[in-house]
mmCIF file with all atom_site columns, C-alpha atoms in Angstrom:
data_model
loop_
_atom_site.group_PDB
_atom_site.id
_atom_site.type_symbol
_atom_site.label_atom_id
_atom_site.label_alt_id
_atom_site.label_comp_id
_atom_site.label_asym_id
_atom_site.label_entity_id
_atom_site.label_seq_id
_atom_site.pdbx_PDB_ins_code
_atom_site.Cartn_x
_atom_site.Cartn_y
_atom_site.Cartn_z
_atom_site.occupancy
_atom_site.B_iso_or_equiv
_atom_site.pdbx_formal_charge
_atom_site.auth_seq_id
_atom_site.auth_comp_id
_atom_site.auth_asym_id
_atom_site.auth_atom_id
_atom_site.pdbx_PDB_model_num
ATOM 1   C CA . LYS A 1 1   ? 0.028   0.029  0.015  1.00 64.00 ? 1   LYS A CA 1
ATOM 2   C CA . ALA A 1 2   ? 1.440   3.367  -0.994 1.00 77.00 ? 2   ALA A CA 1
ATOM 3   C CA . GLY A 1 3   ? 2.177   5.821  1.841  1.00 92.00 ? 3   GLY A CA 1
ATOM 4   C CA . VAL A 1 4   ? 1.186   9.298  2.260  1.00 95.00 ? 4   VAL A CA 1
ATOM 5   C CA . THR A 1 5   ? 2.390   11.426 -0.611 1.00 97.00 ? 5   THR A CA 1
ATOM 6   C CA . GLN A 1 6   ? 3.150   15.094 -0.441 1.00 97.00 ? 6   GLN A CA 1
ATOM 7   C CA . THR A 1 7   ? 4.053   17.452 -3.272 1.00 97.00 ? 7   THR A CA 1
ATOM 8   C CA . PRO A 1 8   ? 6.169   19.385 -3.849 1.00 98.00 ? 8   PRO A CA 1
ATOM 9   C CA . ARG A 1 9   ? 8.945   18.300 -1.649 1.00 96.00 ? 9   ARG A CA 1
ATOM 10  C CA . TYR A 1 10  ? 10.828  21.622 -1.743 1.00 97.00 ? 10  TYR A CA 1
ATOM 11  C CA . LEU A 1 11  ? 9.903   25.028 -2.749 1.00 97.00 ? 11  LEU A CA 1
ATOM 12  C CA . ILE A 1 12  ? 11.125  28.563 -2.394 1.00 98.00 ? 12  ILE A CA 1
ATOM 13  C CA . LYS A 1 13  ? 8.668   31.459 -2.544 1.00 98.00 ? 13  LYS A CA 1
ATOM 14  C CA . THR A 1 14  ? 8.824   35.272 -2.172 1.00 98.00 ? 14  THR A CA 1
ATOM 15  C CA . ARG A 1 15  ? 7.147   37.250 0.618  1.00 98.00 ? 15  ARG A CA 1
ATOM 16  C CA . GLY A 1 16  ? 3.624   38.155 -0.437 1.00 98.00 ? 16  GLY A CA 1
ATOM 17  C CA . GLN A 1 17  ? 3.189   35.226 -2.820 1.00 98.00 ? 17  GLN A CA 1
ATOM 18  C CA . GLN A 1 18  ? 0.894   32.293 -2.144 1.00 98.00 ? 18  GLN A CA 1
ATOM 19  C CA . VAL A 1 19  ? 1.706   28.650 -2.111 1.00 98.00 ? 19  VAL A CA 1
ATOM 20  C CA . THR A 1 20  ? -0.448  25.370 -2.478 1.00 98.00 ? 20  THR A CA 1
ATOM 21  C CA . LEU A 1 21  ? 0.700   22.180 -1.079 1.00 98.00 ? 21  LEU A CA 1
ATOM 22  C CA . SER A 1 22  ? -0.890  18.856 -2.002 1.00 98.00 ? 22  SER A CA 1
ATOM 23  C CA . CYS A 1 23  ? -1.424  15.655 -0.056 1.00 98.00 ? 23  CYS A CA 1
ATOM 24  C CA . SER A 1 24  ? -2.535  12.228 -1.156 1.00 97.00 ? 24  SER A CA 1
ATOM 25  C CA . PRO A 1 25  ? -3.586  9.947  1.780  1.00 95.00 ? 25  PRO A CA 1
ATOM 26  C CA . ILE A 1 26  ? -3.114  6.271  2.091  1.00 94.00 ? 26  ILE A CA 1
ATOM 27  C CA . SER A 1 27  ? -5.765  4.536  0.132  1.00 93.00 ? 27  SER A CA 1
ATOM 28  C CA . GLY A 1 28  ? -8.834  4.092  2.091  1.00 89.00 ? 28  GLY A CA 1
ATOM 29  C CA . HIS A 1 29  ? -7.961  6.680  4.701  1.00 89.00 ? 29  HIS A CA 1
ATOM 30  C CA . ARG A 1 30  ? -10.591 9.476  4.918  1.00 88.00 ? 30  ARG A CA 1
ATOM 31  C CA . SER A 1 31  ? -9.021  11.665 7.450  1.00 89.00 ? 31  SER A CA 1
ATOM 32  C CA . VAL A 1 32  ? -6.311  14.097 6.402  1.00 93.00 ? 32  VAL A CA 1
ATOM 33  C CA . SER A 1 33  ? -4.550  16.582 8.728  1.00 93.00 ? 33  SER A CA 1
ATOM 34  C CA . TRP A 1 34  ? -1.810  19.175 8.331  1.00 97.00 ? 34  TRP A CA 1
ATOM 35  C CA . TYR A 1 35  ? 0.867   20.135 10.712 1.00 97.00 ? 35  TYR A CA 1
ATOM 36  C CA . GLN A 1 36  ? 3.550   22.886 10.603 1.00 98.00 ? 36  GLN A CA 1
ATOM 37  C CA . GLN A 1 37  ? 6.998   22.362 11.994 1.00 97.00 ? 37  GLN A CA 1
ATOM 38  C CA . THR A 1 38  ? 9.423   25.121 12.749 1.00 96.00 ? 38  THR A CA 1
ATOM 39  C CA . PRO A 1 39  ? 12.561  25.215 15.005 1.00 92.00 ? 39  PRO A CA 1
ATOM 40  C CA . GLY A 1 40  ? 11.002  27.764 17.260 1.00 90.00 ? 40  GLY A CA 1
ATOM 41  C CA . GLN A 1 41  ? 7.314   26.451 17.714 1.00 93.00 ? 41  GLN A CA 1
ATOM 42  C CA . GLY A 1 42  ? 7.916   22.688 17.029 1.00 94.00 ? 42  GLY A CA 1
ATOM 43  C CA . LEU A 1 43  ? 5.090   20.698 15.539 1.00 96.00 ? 43  LEU A CA 1
ATOM 44  C CA . GLN A 1 44  ? 1.746   22.436 15.567 1.00 96.00 ? 44  GLN A CA 1
ATOM 45  C CA . PHE A 1 45  ? -1.642  21.287 14.241 1.00 95.00 ? 45  PHE A CA 1
ATOM 46  C CA . LEU A 1 46  ? -3.147  23.418 11.366 1.00 96.00 ? 46  LEU A CA 1
ATOM 47  C CA . PHE A 1 47  ? -6.440  21.624 10.478 1.00 93.00 ? 47  PHE A CA 1
ATOM 48  C CA . GLU A 1 48  ? -8.077  18.347 9.711  1.00 92.00 ? 48  GLU A CA 1
ATOM 49  C CA . TYR A 1 49  ? -10.445 17.313 7.047  1.00 92.00 ? 49  TYR A CA 1
ATOM 50  C CA . PHE A 1 50  ? -12.858 14.405 6.839  1.00 89.00 ? 50  PHE A CA 1
ATOM 51  C CA . SER A 1 51  ? -15.162 13.685 4.050  1.00 87.00 ? 51  SER A CA 1
ATOM 52  C CA . GLU A 1 52  ? -14.488 17.067 2.425  1.00 92.00 ? 52  GLU A CA 1
ATOM 53  C CA . THR A 1 53  ? -15.316 18.924 5.636  1.00 91.00 ? 53  THR A CA 1
ATOM 54  C CA . GLN A 1 54  ? -13.020 20.734 8.013  1.00 91.00 ? 54  GLN A CA 1
ATOM 55  C CA . ARG A 1 55  ? -13.454 18.925 11.310 1.00 86.00 ? 55  ARG A CA 1
ATOM 56  C CA . ASN A 1 56  ? -10.854 20.607 13.460 1.00 87.00 ? 56  ASN A CA 1
ATOM 57  C CA . LYS A 1 57  ? -8.768  23.724 13.206 1.00 90.00 ? 57  LYS A CA 1
ATOM 58  C CA . GLY A 1 58  ? -5.716  24.875 14.988 1.00 92.00 ? 58  GLY A CA 1
ATOM 59  C CA . ASN A 1 59  ? -4.681  28.435 16.043 1.00 93.00 ? 59  ASN A CA 1
ATOM 60  C CA . PHE A 1 60  ? -3.376  29.781 12.727 1.00 96.00 ? 60  PHE A CA 1
ATOM 61  C CA . PRO A 1 61  ? -4.531  32.978 10.979 1.00 96.00 ? 61  PRO A CA 1
ATOM 62  C CA . GLY A 1 62  ? -6.938  32.967 8.104  1.00 96.00 ? 62  GLY A CA 1
ATOM 63  C CA . ARG A 1 63  ? -4.168  33.075 5.527  1.00 97.00 ? 63  ARG A CA 1
ATOM 64  C CA . PHE A 1 64  ? -3.834  29.297 6.082  1.00 98.00 ? 64  PHE A CA 1
ATOM 65  C CA . SER A 1 65  ? -6.675  27.375 4.511  1.00 97.00 ? 65  SER A CA 1
ATOM 66  C CA . GLY A 1 66  ? -7.235  23.971 3.059  1.00 97.00 ? 66  GLY A CA 1
ATOM 67  C CA . ARG A 1 67  ? -9.761  21.679 1.395  1.00 97.00 ? 67  ARG A CA 1
ATOM 68  C CA . GLN A 1 68  ? -10.350 18.095 0.816  1.00 97.00 ? 68  GLN A CA 1
ATOM 69  C CA . PHE A 1 69  ? -11.619 16.468 -2.395 1.00 97.00 ? 69  PHE A CA 1
ATOM 70  C CA . SER A 1 70  ? -14.061 13.675 -2.908 1.00 95.00 ? 70  SER A CA 1
ATOM 71  C CA . ASN A 1 71  ? -11.164 11.177 -3.370 1.00 94.00 ? 71  ASN A CA 1
ATOM 72  C CA . SER A 1 72  ? -9.764  12.291 0.064  1.00 93.00 ? 72  SER A CA 1
ATOM 73  C CA . ARG A 1 73  ? -6.786  14.184 -1.421 1.00 97.00 ? 73  ARG A CA 1
ATOM 74  C CA . SER A 1 74  ? -6.146  17.397 0.300  1.00 98.00 ? 74  SER A CA 1
ATOM 75  C CA . GLU A 1 75  ? -4.510  20.772 -0.447 1.00 98.00 ? 75  GLU A CA 1
ATOM 76  C CA . MET A 1 76  ? -3.472  23.463 1.842  1.00 98.00 ? 76  MET A CA 1
ATOM 77  C CA . ASN A 1 77  ? -2.925  27.047 0.817  1.00 98.00 ? 77  ASN A CA 1
ATOM 78  C CA . VAL A 1 78  ? -1.083  29.854 2.478  1.00 98.00 ? 78  VAL A CA 1
ATOM 79  C CA . SER A 1 79  ? -1.677  33.373 1.084  1.00 96.00 ? 79  SER A CA 1
ATOM 80  C CA . THR A 1 80  ? 0.327   36.456 1.470  1.00 97.00 ? 80  THR A CA 1
ATOM 81  C CA . LEU A 1 81  ? 3.466   34.518 2.512  1.00 98.00 ? 81  LEU A CA 1
ATOM 82  C CA . GLU A 1 82  ? 5.571   35.925 5.475  1.00 98.00 ? 82  GLU A CA 1
ATOM 83  C CA . LEU A 1 83  ? 9.077   34.971 6.259  1.00 97.00 ? 83  LEU A CA 1
ATOM 84  C CA . GLY A 1 84  ? 7.864   33.148 9.477  1.00 96.00 ? 84  GLY A CA 1
ATOM 85  C CA . ASP A 1 85  ? 5.833   30.695 7.295  1.00 98.00 ? 85  ASP A CA 1
ATOM 86  C CA . SER A 1 86  ? 9.127   29.087 6.414  1.00 98.00 ? 86  SER A CA 1
ATOM 87  C CA . ALA A 1 87  ? 8.683   25.650 7.752  1.00 98.00 ? 87  ALA A CA 1
ATOM 88  C CA . LEU A 1 88  ? 8.179   21.930 7.012  1.00 97.00 ? 88  LEU A CA 1
ATOM 89  C CA . TYR A 1 89  ? 4.539   21.263 6.329  1.00 98.00 ? 89  TYR A CA 1
ATOM 90  C CA . LEU A 1 90  ? 3.488   17.730 7.191  1.00 97.00 ? 90  LEU A CA 1
ATOM 91  C CA . CYS A 1 91  ? 0.366   15.965 6.089  1.00 96.00 ? 91  CYS A CA 1
ATOM 92  C CA . ALA A 1 92  ? -0.995  12.892 7.943  1.00 94.00 ? 92  ALA A CA 1
ATOM 93  C CA . SER A 1 93  ? -3.701  10.515 7.052  1.00 92.00 ? 93  SER A CA 1
ATOM 94  C CA . SER A 1 94  ? -5.708  8.022  9.194  1.00 87.00 ? 94  SER A CA 1
ATOM 95  C CA . PRO A 1 95  ? -8.577  5.681  8.798  1.00 82.00 ? 95  PRO A CA 1
ATOM 96  C CA . HIS A 1 96  ? -11.844 6.441  10.461 1.00 67.00 ? 96  HIS A CA 1
ATOM 97  C CA . SER A 1 97  ? -13.229 3.890  12.979 1.00 58.00 ? 97  SER A CA 1
ATOM 98  C CA . PRO A 1 98  ? -16.097 4.695  15.304 1.00 49.00 ? 98  PRO A CA 1
ATOM 99  C CA . GLY A 1 99  ? -15.498 4.718  19.058 1.00 50.00 ? 99  GLY A CA 1
ATOM 100 C CA . PRO A 1 100 ? -13.871 6.788  21.647 1.00 51.00 ? 100 PRO A CA 1
ATOM 101 C CA . ILE A 1 101 ? -10.357 5.853  20.924 1.00 56.00 ? 101 ILE A CA 1
ATOM 102 C CA . GLY A 1 102 ? -8.560  7.545  18.205 1.00 63.00 ? 102 GLY A CA 1
ATOM 103 C CA . ASN A 1 103 ? -6.677  6.127  15.127 1.00 74.00 ? 103 ASN A CA 1
ATOM 104 C CA . THR A 1 104 ? -3.107  5.710  14.301 1.00 83.00 ? 104 THR A CA 1
ATOM 105 C CA . ILE A 1 105 ? -1.911  8.606  11.971 1.00 87.00 ? 105 ILE A CA 1
ATOM 106 C CA . TYR A 1 106 ? 0.640   8.280  9.227  1.00 91.00 ? 106 TYR A CA 1
ATOM 107 C CA . PHE A 1 107 ? 2.728   11.094 8.023  1.00 94.00 ? 107 PHE A CA 1
ATOM 108 C CA . GLY A 1 108 ? 4.088   11.918 4.576  1.00 95.00 ? 108 GLY A CA 1
ATOM 109 C CA . GLU A 1 109 ? 7.591   13.099 3.954  1.00 94.00 ? 109 GLU A CA 1
ATOM 110 C CA . GLY A 1 110 ? 6.564   16.769 4.174  1.00 95.00 ? 110 GLY A CA 1
ATOM 111 C CA . SER A 1 111 ? 6.980   19.840 2.081  1.00 97.00 ? 111 SER A CA 1
ATOM 112 C CA . TRP A 1 112 ? 9.876   22.180 2.863  1.00 97.00 ? 112 TRP A CA 1
ATOM 113 C CA . LEU A 1 113 ? 8.846   25.703 2.279  1.00 98.00 ? 113 LEU A CA 1
ATOM 114 C CA . THR A 1 114 ? 11.323  28.592 2.319  1.00 98.00 ? 114 THR A CA 1
ATOM 115 C CA . VAL A 1 115 ? 10.053  32.176 2.056  1.00 98.00 ? 115 VAL A CA 1
ATOM 116 C CA . VAL A 1 116 ? 12.544  34.658 0.966  1.00 97.00 ? 116 VAL A CA 1
ATOM 117 C CA . GLY B 2 1   ? -5.132  23.108 26.272 1.00 84.00 ? 1   GLY B CA 1
ATOM 118 C CA . ILE B 2 2   ? -3.257  20.096 27.037 1.00 89.00 ? 2   ILE B CA 1
ATOM 119 C CA . GLN B 2 3   ? 0.492   20.303 27.650 1.00 93.00 ? 3   GLN B CA 1
ATOM 120 C CA . VAL B 2 4   ? 3.018   17.696 26.739 1.00 97.00 ? 4   VAL B CA 1
ATOM 121 C CA . GLU B 2 5   ? 6.458   17.548 28.133 1.00 98.00 ? 5   GLU B CA 1
ATOM 122 C CA . GLN B 2 6   ? 9.361   15.230 27.098 1.00 98.00 ? 6   GLN B CA 1
ATOM 123 C CA . SER B 2 7   ? 12.654  14.377 28.809 1.00 98.00 ? 7   SER B CA 1
ATOM 124 C CA . PRO B 2 8   ? 15.447  14.463 28.350 1.00 98.00 ? 8   PRO B CA 1
ATOM 125 C CA . PRO B 2 9   ? 15.628  17.070 25.705 1.00 97.00 ? 9   PRO B CA 1
ATOM 126 C CA . ASP B 2 10  ? 18.952  15.635 24.339 1.00 97.00 ? 10  ASP B CA 1
ATOM 127 C CA . LEU B 2 11  ? 20.535  12.260 24.786 1.00 97.00 ? 11  LEU B CA 1
ATOM 128 C CA . ILE B 2 12  ? 23.937  11.020 23.527 1.00 97.00 ? 12  ILE B CA 1
ATOM 129 C CA . LEU B 2 13  ? 24.541  7.199  23.724 1.00 96.00 ? 13  LEU B CA 1
ATOM 130 C CA . GLN B 2 14  ? 27.233  4.755  22.593 1.00 97.00 ? 14  GLN B CA 1
ATOM 131 C CA . GLU B 2 15  ? 26.027  2.168  20.169 1.00 97.00 ? 15  GLU B CA 1
ATOM 132 C CA . GLY B 2 16  ? 24.658  -0.817 22.085 1.00 97.00 ? 16  GLY B CA 1
ATOM 133 C CA . ALA B 2 17  ? 23.422  1.179  25.147 1.00 98.00 ? 17  ALA B CA 1
ATOM 134 C CA . ASN B 2 18  ? 19.912  1.197  26.288 1.00 97.00 ? 18  ASN B CA 1
ATOM 135 C CA . SER B 2 19  ? 17.689  4.356  26.960 1.00 97.00 ? 19  SER B CA 1
ATOM 136 C CA . THR B 2 20  ? 14.383  5.435  28.325 1.00 98.00 ? 20  THR B CA 1
ATOM 137 C CA . LEU B 2 21  ? 12.549  8.531  27.006 1.00 98.00 ? 21  LEU B CA 1
ATOM 138 C CA . ARG B 2 22  ? 9.655   9.955  28.945 1.00 98.00 ? 22  ARG B CA 1
ATOM 139 C CA . CYS B 2 23  ? 6.463   11.882 27.941 1.00 98.00 ? 23  CYS B CA 1
ATOM 140 C CA . ASN B 2 24  ? 4.291   13.635 30.553 1.00 98.00 ? 24  ASN B CA 1
ATOM 141 C CA . PHE B 2 25  ? 0.857   14.971 29.569 1.00 96.00 ? 25  PHE B CA 1
ATOM 142 C CA . SER B 2 26  ? -1.261  17.324 31.638 1.00 94.00 ? 26  SER B CA 1
ATOM 143 C CA . ASP B 2 27  ? -4.799  15.761 31.044 1.00 90.00 ? 27  ASP B CA 1
ATOM 144 C CA . SER B 2 28  ? -6.531  12.666 30.102 1.00 88.00 ? 28  SER B CA 1
ATOM 145 C CA . VAL B 2 29  ? -6.028  11.522 26.564 1.00 86.00 ? 29  VAL B CA 1
ATOM 146 C CA . ASN B 2 30  ? -7.559  8.767  24.426 1.00 83.00 ? 30  ASN B CA 1
ATOM 147 C CA . ASN B 2 31  ? -4.726  8.677  21.807 1.00 88.00 ? 31  ASN B CA 1
ATOM 148 C CA . LEU B 2 32  ? -1.052  8.667  22.347 1.00 93.00 ? 32  LEU B CA 1
ATOM 149 C CA . GLN B 2 33  ? 1.582   8.009  19.741 1.00 94.00 ? 33  GLN B CA 1
ATOM 150 C CA . TRP B 2 34  ? 5.365   7.897  19.602 1.00 97.00 ? 34  TRP B CA 1
ATOM 151 C CA . PHE B 2 35  ? 7.232   8.957  16.398 1.00 97.00 ? 35  PHE B CA 1
ATOM 152 C CA . HIS B 2 36  ? 10.707  8.985  15.225 1.00 97.00 ? 36  HIS B CA 1
ATOM 153 C CA . GLN B 2 37  ? 11.727  11.813 12.883 1.00 96.00 ? 37  GLN B CA 1
ATOM 154 C CA . ASN B 2 38  ? 14.572  10.853 10.603 1.00 88.00 ? 38  ASN B CA 1
ATOM 155 C CA . PRO B 2 39  ? 17.173  13.363 9.213  1.00 84.00 ? 39  PRO B CA 1
ATOM 156 C CA . TRP B 2 40  ? 15.095  14.022 6.270  1.00 85.00 ? 40  TRP B CA 1
ATOM 157 C CA . GLY B 2 41  ? 12.196  15.161 8.201  1.00 88.00 ? 41  GLY B CA 1
ATOM 158 C CA . GLN B 2 42  ? 9.674   12.221 7.875  1.00 88.00 ? 42  GLN B CA 1
ATOM 159 C CA . LEU B 2 43  ? 7.822   11.229 10.975 1.00 93.00 ? 43  LEU B CA 1
ATOM 160 C CA . ILE B 2 44  ? 7.776   7.405  11.454 1.00 94.00 ? 44  ILE B CA 1
ATOM 161 C CA . ASN B 2 45  ? 4.942   6.069  13.520 1.00 93.00 ? 45  ASN B CA 1
ATOM 162 C CA . LEU B 2 46  ? 6.561   3.807  16.278 1.00 96.00 ? 46  LEU B CA 1
ATOM 163 C CA . PHE B 2 47  ? 3.624   2.978  18.585 1.00 95.00 ? 47  PHE B CA 1
ATOM 164 C CA . TYR B 2 48  ? -0.029  3.824  18.904 1.00 91.00 ? 48  TYR B CA 1
ATOM 165 C CA . ILE B 2 49  ? -0.302  3.344  22.614 1.00 93.00 ? 49  ILE B CA 1
ATOM 166 C CA . PRO B 2 50  ? -2.994  5.178  24.556 1.00 90.00 ? 50  PRO B CA 1
ATOM 167 C CA . SER B 2 51  ? -2.605  2.767  27.462 1.00 92.00 ? 51  SER B CA 1
ATOM 168 C CA . GLY B 2 52  ? -0.707  -0.538 28.271 1.00 95.00 ? 52  GLY B CA 1
ATOM 169 C CA . THR B 2 53  ? 2.496   -1.870 26.949 1.00 97.00 ? 53  THR B CA 1
ATOM 170 C CA . LYS B 2 54  ? 3.662   -2.788 23.404 1.00 96.00 ? 54  LYS B CA 1
ATOM 171 C CA . GLN B 2 55  ? 6.948   -4.097 21.937 1.00 97.00 ? 55  GLN B CA 1
ATOM 172 C CA . ASN B 2 56  ? 8.256   -4.011 18.493 1.00 96.00 ? 56  ASN B CA 1
ATOM 173 C CA . GLY B 2 57  ? 11.826  -5.506 18.132 1.00 97.00 ? 57  GLY B CA 1
ATOM 174 C CA . ARG B 2 58  ? 14.298  -3.435 20.205 1.00 97.00 ? 58  ARG B CA 1
ATOM 175 C CA . LEU B 2 59  ? 11.676  -0.760 20.934 1.00 98.00 ? 59  LEU B CA 1
ATOM 176 C CA . SER B 2 60  ? 8.906   -0.951 23.532 1.00 98.00 ? 60  SER B CA 1
ATOM 177 C CA . ALA B 2 61  ? 6.585   1.570  25.086 1.00 98.00 ? 61  ALA B CA 1
ATOM 178 C CA . THR B 2 62  ? 4.312   1.739  28.077 1.00 98.00 ? 62  THR B CA 1
ATOM 179 C CA . THR B 2 63  ? 1.671   4.271  28.846 1.00 97.00 ? 63  THR B CA 1
ATOM 180 C CA . VAL B 2 64  ? 0.107   4.581  32.295 1.00 96.00 ? 64  VAL B CA 1
ATOM 181 C CA . ALA B 2 65  ? -2.980  6.764  31.403 1.00 92.00 ? 65  ALA B CA 1
ATOM 182 C CA . THR B 2 66  ? -4.032  7.188  34.961 1.00 93.00 ? 66  THR B CA 1
ATOM 183 C CA . GLU B 2 67  ? -0.614  8.822  35.956 1.00 96.00 ? 67  GLU B CA 1
ATOM 184 C CA . ARG B 2 68  ? -0.461  10.679 32.610 1.00 96.00 ? 68  ARG B CA 1
ATOM 185 C CA . TYR B 2 69  ? 2.906   9.468  31.373 1.00 97.00 ? 69  TYR B CA 1
ATOM 186 C CA . SER B 2 70  ? 4.372   7.300  28.685 1.00 98.00 ? 70  SER B CA 1
ATOM 187 C CA . LEU B 2 71  ? 7.758   5.697  28.301 1.00 98.00 ? 71  LEU B CA 1
ATOM 188 C CA . LEU B 2 72  ? 9.674   4.682  25.267 1.00 98.00 ? 72  LEU B CA 1
ATOM 189 C CA . TYR B 2 73  ? 12.494  2.188  25.696 1.00 98.00 ? 73  TYR B CA 1
ATOM 190 C CA . ILE B 2 74  ? 15.279  1.661  23.187 1.00 98.00 ? 74  ILE B CA 1
ATOM 191 C CA . SER B 2 75  ? 17.527  -1.336 23.834 1.00 97.00 ? 75  SER B CA 1
ATOM 192 C CA . SER B 2 76  ? 20.880  -2.105 22.119 1.00 97.00 ? 76  SER B CA 1
ATOM 193 C CA . SER B 2 77  ? 20.811  1.279  20.196 1.00 97.00 ? 77  SER B CA 1
ATOM 194 C CA . GLN B 2 78  ? 22.159  1.586  16.724 1.00 97.00 ? 78  GLN B CA 1
ATOM 195 C CA . THR B 2 79  ? 23.357  4.583  14.916 1.00 95.00 ? 79  THR B CA 1
ATOM 196 C CA . THR B 2 80  ? 20.292  4.411  12.799 1.00 94.00 ? 80  THR B CA 1
ATOM 197 C CA . ASP B 2 81  ? 18.137  5.165  15.962 1.00 96.00 ? 81  ASP B CA 1
ATOM 198 C CA . SER B 2 82  ? 19.485  8.728  15.859 1.00 95.00 ? 82  SER B CA 1
ATOM 199 C CA . GLY B 2 83  ? 16.930  11.428 15.309 1.00 95.00 ? 83  GLY B CA 1
ATOM 200 C CA . VAL B 2 84  ? 14.248  13.102 17.265 1.00 97.00 ? 84  VAL B CA 1
ATOM 201 C CA . TYR B 2 85  ? 11.561  11.159 19.172 1.00 98.00 ? 85  TYR B CA 1
ATOM 202 C CA . PHE B 2 86  ? 8.244   12.886 19.581 1.00 98.00 ? 86  PHE B CA 1
ATOM 203 C CA . CYS B 2 87  ? 5.354   11.942 21.752 1.00 97.00 ? 87  CYS B CA 1
ATOM 204 C CA . ALA B 2 88  ? 1.821   13.231 20.580 1.00 95.00 ? 88  ALA B CA 1
ATOM 205 C CA . VAL B 2 89  ? -1.444  13.134 22.378 1.00 93.00 ? 89  VAL B CA 1
ATOM 206 C CA . ASP B 2 90  ? -5.039  13.747 21.388 1.00 87.00 ? 90  ASP B CA 1
ATOM 207 C CA . ARG B 2 91  ? -8.270  13.893 23.208 1.00 78.00 ? 91  ARG B CA 1
ATOM 208 C CA . ARG B 2 92  ? -10.780 13.870 20.508 1.00 65.00 ? 92  ARG B CA 1
ATOM 209 C CA . GLY B 2 93  ? -11.165 10.195 19.797 1.00 57.00 ? 93  GLY B CA 1
ATOM 210 C CA . ASN B 2 94  ? -13.692 9.582  16.925 1.00 55.00 ? 94  ASN B CA 1
ATOM 211 C CA . TYR B 2 95  ? -14.482 13.340 16.688 1.00 65.00 ? 95  TYR B CA 1
ATOM 212 C CA . GLY B 2 96  ? -11.460 13.823 14.673 1.00 68.00 ? 96  GLY B CA 1
ATOM 213 C CA . GLN B 2 97  ? -7.882  14.606 15.574 1.00 74.00 ? 97  GLN B CA 1
ATOM 214 C CA . ASN B 2 98  ? -5.911  17.407 16.829 1.00 83.00 ? 98  ASN B CA 1
ATOM 215 C CA . PHE B 2 99  ? -2.581  16.078 18.097 1.00 90.00 ? 99  PHE B CA 1
ATOM 216 C CA . VAL B 2 100 ? -0.529  18.030 20.506 1.00 93.00 ? 100 VAL B CA 1
ATOM 217 C CA . PHE B 2 101 ? 3.198   17.267 20.151 1.00 96.00 ? 101 PHE B CA 1
ATOM 218 C CA . GLY B 2 102 ? 5.800   17.294 22.740 1.00 97.00 ? 102 GLY B CA 1
ATOM 219 C CA . PRO B 2 103 ? 9.116   19.228 22.044 1.00 97.00 ? 103 PRO B CA 1
ATOM 220 C CA . GLY B 2 104 ? 10.937  15.908 21.311 1.00 97.00 ? 104 GLY B CA 1
ATOM 221 C CA . THR B 2 105 ? 13.998  14.208 22.557 1.00 98.00 ? 105 THR B CA 1
ATOM 222 C CA . ARG B 2 106 ? 17.050  14.517 20.200 1.00 97.00 ? 106 ARG B CA 1
ATOM 223 C CA . LEU B 2 107 ? 19.062  11.267 20.342 1.00 97.00 ? 107 LEU B CA 1
ATOM 224 C CA . SER B 2 108 ? 22.416  10.840 19.017 1.00 96.00 ? 108 SER B CA 1
ATOM 225 C CA . VAL B 2 109 ? 23.926  7.303  18.952 1.00 96.00 ? 109 VAL B CA 1
ATOM 226 C CA . LEU B 2 110 ? 27.685  7.277  18.412 1.00 96.00 ? 110 LEU B CA 1
ATOM 227 C CA . PRO B 2 111 ? 29.482  4.349  16.784 1.00 95.00 ? 111 PRO B CA 1
#
């Protein structure tokens, strides 16, 4: 079974531009979540999508947005890029099973974004 | 929100040594996972362990949910074990996920 696939792996953008990152989850997984990793703030939750709906959202400004398509693939967009948006952006997918206990999540290799 | 602490922040070992990494969390959780981040940035899932004990080869983990901590044991360490180990917890269960990560333990295994 193929793992979580993220594209692009590396990209450099200029302040003020926007960027779109893509994530293809593991086949059969319906939940996709996004995390930002920086040296100063560590790993922080951005948002989670399930069945094309945003189910949970972290504490990030509105410049960060996302969506999920009917095939569970997800994209996240950052508009009006700032230098502080330079980070590793990680996507994770998980299956959905009913019950009080959560599911294992599996991460992709990430997209390294540098804003100059 | 829930707070996650990990100790030690840094650990240097000789190959073959054993180690214990600790994760403390401030509130009850229904999901806890350990990850290893390799030098290329990918987070590899080691254990899904909201409670109890699990073993996978040289690695094992124990979570005592009632006391709000989890331990990751690495035995007979190898240089390939180097990297950052993260503990992540979540409270949402089947209502989705919003993992809170600890700051990590950076492990360096020397040959």
